[in-house]
PDB file of C-alpha atoms in Angstrom:
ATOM      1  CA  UNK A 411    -133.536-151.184 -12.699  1.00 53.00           C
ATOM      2  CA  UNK A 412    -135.682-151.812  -9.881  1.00 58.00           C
ATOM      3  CA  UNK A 413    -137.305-149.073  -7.212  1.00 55.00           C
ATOM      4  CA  UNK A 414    -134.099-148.878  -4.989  1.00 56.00           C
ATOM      5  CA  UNK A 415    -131.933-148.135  -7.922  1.00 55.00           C
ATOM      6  CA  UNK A 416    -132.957-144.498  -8.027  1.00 52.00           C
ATOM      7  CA  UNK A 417    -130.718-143.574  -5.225  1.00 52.00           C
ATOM      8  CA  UNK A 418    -127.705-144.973  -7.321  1.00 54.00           C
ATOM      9  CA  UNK A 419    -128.746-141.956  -9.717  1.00 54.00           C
ATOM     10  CA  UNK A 420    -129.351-139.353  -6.963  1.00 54.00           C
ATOM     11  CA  UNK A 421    -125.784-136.486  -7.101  1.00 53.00           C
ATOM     12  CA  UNK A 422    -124.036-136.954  -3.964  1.00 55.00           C
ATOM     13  CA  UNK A 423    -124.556-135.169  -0.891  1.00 59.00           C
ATOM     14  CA  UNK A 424    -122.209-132.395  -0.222  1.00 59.00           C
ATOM     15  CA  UNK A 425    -121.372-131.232   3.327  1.00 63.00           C
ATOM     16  CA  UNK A 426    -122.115-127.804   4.054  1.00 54.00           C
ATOM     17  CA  UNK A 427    -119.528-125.612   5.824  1.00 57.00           C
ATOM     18  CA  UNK A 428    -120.000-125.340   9.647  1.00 56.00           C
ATOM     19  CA  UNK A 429    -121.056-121.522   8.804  1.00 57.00           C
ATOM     20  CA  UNK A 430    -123.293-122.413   6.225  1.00 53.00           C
ATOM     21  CA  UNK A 431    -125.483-125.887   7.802  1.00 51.00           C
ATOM     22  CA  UNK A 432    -128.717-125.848   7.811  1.00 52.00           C
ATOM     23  CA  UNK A 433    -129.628-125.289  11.453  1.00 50.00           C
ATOM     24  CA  UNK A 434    -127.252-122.130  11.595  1.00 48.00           C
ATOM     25  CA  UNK A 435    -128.970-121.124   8.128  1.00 46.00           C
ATOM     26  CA  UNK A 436    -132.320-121.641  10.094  1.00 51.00           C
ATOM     27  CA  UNK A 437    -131.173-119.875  12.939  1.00 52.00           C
ATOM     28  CA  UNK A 438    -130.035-116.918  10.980  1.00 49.00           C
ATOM     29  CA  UNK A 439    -133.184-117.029   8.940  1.00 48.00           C
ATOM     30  CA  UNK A 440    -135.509-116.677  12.053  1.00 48.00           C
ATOM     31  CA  UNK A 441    -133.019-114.252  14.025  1.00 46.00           C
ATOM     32  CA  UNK A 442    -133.803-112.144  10.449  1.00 46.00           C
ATOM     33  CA  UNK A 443    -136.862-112.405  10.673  1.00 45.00           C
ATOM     34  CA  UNK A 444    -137.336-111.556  14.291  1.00 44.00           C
ATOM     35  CA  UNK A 445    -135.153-108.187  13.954  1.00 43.00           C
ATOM     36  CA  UNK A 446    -137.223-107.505  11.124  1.00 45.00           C
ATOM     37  CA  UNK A 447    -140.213-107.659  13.107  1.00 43.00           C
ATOM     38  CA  UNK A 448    -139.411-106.473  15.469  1.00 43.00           C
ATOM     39  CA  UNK A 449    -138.137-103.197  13.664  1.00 47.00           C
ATOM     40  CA  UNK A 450    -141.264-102.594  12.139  1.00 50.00           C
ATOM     41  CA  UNK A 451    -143.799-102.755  14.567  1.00 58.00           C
ATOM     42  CA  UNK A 452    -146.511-100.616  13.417  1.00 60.00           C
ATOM     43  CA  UNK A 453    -147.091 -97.005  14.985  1.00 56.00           C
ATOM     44  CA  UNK A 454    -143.972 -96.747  16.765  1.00 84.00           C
ATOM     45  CA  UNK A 455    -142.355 -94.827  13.813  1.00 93.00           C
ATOM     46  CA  UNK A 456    -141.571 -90.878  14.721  1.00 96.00           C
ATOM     47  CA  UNK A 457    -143.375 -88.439  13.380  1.00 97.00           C
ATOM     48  CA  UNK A 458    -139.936 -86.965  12.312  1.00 97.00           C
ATOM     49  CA  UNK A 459    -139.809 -90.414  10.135  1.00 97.00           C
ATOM     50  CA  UNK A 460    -143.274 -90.288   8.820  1.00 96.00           C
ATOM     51  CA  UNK A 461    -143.012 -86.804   7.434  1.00 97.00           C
ATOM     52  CA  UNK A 462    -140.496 -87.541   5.727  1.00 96.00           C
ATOM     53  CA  UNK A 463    -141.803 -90.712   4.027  1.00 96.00           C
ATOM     54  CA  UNK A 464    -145.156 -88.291   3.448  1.00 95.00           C
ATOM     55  CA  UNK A 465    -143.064 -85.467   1.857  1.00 95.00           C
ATOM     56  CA  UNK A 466    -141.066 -87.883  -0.372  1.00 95.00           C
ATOM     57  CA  UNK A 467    -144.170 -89.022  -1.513  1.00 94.00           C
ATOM     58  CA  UNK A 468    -146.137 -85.747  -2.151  1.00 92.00           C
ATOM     59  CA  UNK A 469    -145.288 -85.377  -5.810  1.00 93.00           C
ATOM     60  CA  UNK A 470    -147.004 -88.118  -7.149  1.00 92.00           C
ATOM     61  CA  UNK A 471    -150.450 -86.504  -5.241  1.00 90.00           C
ATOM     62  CA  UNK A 472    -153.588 -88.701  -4.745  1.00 87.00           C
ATOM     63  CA  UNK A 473    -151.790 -91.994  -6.991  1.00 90.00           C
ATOM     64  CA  UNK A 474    -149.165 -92.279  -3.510  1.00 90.00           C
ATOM     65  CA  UNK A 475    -151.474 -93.933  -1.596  1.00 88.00           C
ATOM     66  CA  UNK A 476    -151.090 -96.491  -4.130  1.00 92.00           C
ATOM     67  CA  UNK A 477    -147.288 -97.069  -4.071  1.00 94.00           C
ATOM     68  CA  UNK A 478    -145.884 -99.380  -1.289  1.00 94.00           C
ATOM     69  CA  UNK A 479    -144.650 -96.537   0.819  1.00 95.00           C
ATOM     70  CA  UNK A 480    -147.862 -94.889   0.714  1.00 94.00           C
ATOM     71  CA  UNK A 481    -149.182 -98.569   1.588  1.00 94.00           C
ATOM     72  CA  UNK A 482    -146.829 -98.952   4.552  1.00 95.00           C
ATOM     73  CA  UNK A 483    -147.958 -95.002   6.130  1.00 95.00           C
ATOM     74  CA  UNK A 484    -151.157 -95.780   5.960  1.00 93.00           C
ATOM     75  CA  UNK A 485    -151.045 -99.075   7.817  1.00 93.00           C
ATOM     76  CA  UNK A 486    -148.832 -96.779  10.750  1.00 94.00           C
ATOM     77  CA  UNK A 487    -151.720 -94.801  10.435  1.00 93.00           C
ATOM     78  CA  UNK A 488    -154.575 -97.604  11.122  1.00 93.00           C
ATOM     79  CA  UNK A 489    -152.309 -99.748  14.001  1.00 94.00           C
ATOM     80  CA  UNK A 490    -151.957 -96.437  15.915  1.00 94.00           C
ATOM     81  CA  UNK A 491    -155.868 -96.080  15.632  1.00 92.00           C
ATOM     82  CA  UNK A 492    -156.485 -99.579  16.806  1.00 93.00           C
ATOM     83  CA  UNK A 493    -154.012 -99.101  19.425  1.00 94.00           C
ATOM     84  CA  UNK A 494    -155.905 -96.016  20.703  1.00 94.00           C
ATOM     85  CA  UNK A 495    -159.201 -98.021  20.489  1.00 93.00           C
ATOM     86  CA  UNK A 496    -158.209-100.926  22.210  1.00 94.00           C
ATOM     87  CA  UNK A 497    -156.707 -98.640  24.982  1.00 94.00           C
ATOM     88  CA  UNK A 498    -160.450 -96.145  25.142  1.00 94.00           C
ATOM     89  CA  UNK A 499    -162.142 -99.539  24.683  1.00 93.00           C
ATOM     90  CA  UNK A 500    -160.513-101.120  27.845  1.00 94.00           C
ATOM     91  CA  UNK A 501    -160.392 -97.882  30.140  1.00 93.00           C
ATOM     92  CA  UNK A 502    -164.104 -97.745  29.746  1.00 92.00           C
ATOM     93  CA  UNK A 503    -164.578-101.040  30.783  1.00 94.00           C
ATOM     94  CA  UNK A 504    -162.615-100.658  33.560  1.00 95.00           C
ATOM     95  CA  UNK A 505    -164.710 -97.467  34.435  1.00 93.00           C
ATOM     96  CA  UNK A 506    -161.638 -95.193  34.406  1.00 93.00           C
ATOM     97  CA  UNK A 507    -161.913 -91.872  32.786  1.00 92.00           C
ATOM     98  CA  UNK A 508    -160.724 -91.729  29.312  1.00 92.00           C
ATOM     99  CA  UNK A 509    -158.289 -89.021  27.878  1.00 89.00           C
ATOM    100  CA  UNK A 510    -160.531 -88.312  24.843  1.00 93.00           C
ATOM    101  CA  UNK A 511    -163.869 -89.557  24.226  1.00 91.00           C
ATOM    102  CA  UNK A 512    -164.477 -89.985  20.656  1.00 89.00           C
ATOM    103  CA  UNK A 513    -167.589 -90.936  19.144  1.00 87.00           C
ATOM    104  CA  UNK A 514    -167.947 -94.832  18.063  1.00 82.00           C
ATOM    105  CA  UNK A 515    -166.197 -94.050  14.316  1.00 83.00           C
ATOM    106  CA  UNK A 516    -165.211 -91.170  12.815  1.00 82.00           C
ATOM    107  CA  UNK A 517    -162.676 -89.966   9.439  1.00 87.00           C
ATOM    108  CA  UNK A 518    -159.231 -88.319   9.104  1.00 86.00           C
ATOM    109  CA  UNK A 519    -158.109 -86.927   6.121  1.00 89.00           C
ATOM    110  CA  UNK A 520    -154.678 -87.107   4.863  1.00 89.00           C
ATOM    111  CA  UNK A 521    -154.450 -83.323   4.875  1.00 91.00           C
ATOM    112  CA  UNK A 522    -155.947 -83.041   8.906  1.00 94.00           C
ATOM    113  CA  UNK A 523    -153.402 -85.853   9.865  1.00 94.00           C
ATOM    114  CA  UNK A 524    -150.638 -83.954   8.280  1.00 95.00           C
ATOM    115  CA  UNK A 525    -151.182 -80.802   9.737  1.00 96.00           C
ATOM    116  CA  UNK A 526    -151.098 -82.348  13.454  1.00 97.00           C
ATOM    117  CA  UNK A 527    -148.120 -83.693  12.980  1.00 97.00           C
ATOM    118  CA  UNK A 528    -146.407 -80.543  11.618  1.00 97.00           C
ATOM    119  CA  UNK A 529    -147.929 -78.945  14.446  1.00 97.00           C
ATOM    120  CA  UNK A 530    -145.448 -80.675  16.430  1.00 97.00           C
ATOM    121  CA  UNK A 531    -142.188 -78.433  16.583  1.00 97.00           C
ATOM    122  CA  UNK A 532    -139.255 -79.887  14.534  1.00 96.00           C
ATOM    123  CA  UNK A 533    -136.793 -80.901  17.415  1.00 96.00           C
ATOM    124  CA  UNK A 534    -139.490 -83.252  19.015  1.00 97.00           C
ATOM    125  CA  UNK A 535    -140.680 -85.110  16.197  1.00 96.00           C
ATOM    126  CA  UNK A 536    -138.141 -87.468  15.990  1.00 97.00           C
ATOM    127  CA  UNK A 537    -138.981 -88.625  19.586  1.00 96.00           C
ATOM    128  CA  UNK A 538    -142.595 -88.768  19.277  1.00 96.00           C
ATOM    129  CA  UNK A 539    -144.114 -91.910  18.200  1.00 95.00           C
ATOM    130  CA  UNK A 540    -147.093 -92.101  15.437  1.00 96.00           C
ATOM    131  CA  UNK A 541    -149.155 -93.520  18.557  1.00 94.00           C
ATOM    132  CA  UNK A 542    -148.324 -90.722  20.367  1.00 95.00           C
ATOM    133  CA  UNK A 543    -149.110 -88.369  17.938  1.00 96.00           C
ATOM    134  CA  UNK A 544    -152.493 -89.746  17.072  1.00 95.00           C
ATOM    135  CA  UNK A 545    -153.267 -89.812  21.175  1.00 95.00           C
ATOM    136  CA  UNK A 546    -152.734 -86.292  21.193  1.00 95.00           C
ATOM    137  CA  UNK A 547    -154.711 -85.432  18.183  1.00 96.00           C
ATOM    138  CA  UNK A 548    -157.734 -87.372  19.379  1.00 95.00           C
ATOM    139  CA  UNK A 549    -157.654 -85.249  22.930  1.00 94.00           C
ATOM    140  CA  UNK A 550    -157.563 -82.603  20.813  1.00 95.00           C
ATOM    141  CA  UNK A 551    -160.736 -83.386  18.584  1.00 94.00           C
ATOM    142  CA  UNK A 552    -162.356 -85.126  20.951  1.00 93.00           C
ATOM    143  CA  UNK A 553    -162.146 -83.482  24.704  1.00 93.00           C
ATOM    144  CA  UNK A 554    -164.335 -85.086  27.559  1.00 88.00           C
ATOM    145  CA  UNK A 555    -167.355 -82.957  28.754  1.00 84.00           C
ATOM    146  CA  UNK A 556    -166.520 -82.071  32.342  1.00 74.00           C
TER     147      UNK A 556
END
């Protein structure tokens, strides 16, 4: 047998269905992916949402943050924080007053973060955002001199 008799041994090629060819399979991979994405962009869940994630996970005390749900809530958590940063961050720069004014770094515990958001009455949470929420709770804390 010489080098271009492999092909001889290669199985034939079948022909997918229309529905099934590659391109549509890469189209519908990438549309998937997209929605998915899209869907899950960090700190836009409602509080409504998060609480209910939290409270799900309460039972299993301080080993949650260690499950992937407790994983996923505490990335909300940090994108709303950067969001806020990046937002302080550029409205200083731009010299425009700021709606908090936080110092350079600072913590939250679970239990503080909590209790803001359950601070927020029941038929509103499911159309505030975790950005939202964390804006709010940062005015609160933090309050500009005036």
């Amino acid at each position: 047998m010489n080098s271009g008799d492999w092909r001889q041994l290669a199985l034939p090629r079948r022909r997918l269905p229309p529905i099934l060819s590659r391109s549509s399979l890469r189209i519908g991979a990438a549309t998937s992916a997209a929605l998915f994405l899209c869907a899950a962009a960090p700190g836009e869940m409602s509080v409504a949402a998060f609480l209910a994630r939290a409270d799900a996970l309460m039972p299993l005390g301080p080993l949650a943050i260690a499950t992937p749900e407790g994983h996923r809530l505490k990335g909300e958590v940090i994108a709303a924080g950067k969001r806020y940063k990046a937002r302080i961050d550029a409205q200083r720069r731009a010299g425009r007053p700021t709606t908090s004014c936080p110092p350079e770094s600072g913590t939250l515990s679970p239990d503080e973060w909590l209790a803001h958001l359950r601070s927020y009455p029941a038929s509103q949470r499911p159309r505030i955002s975790i950005s939202v929420a964390f804006d709010g709770l940062m005015r609160k804390r933090y309050p500009c001199p005036r």
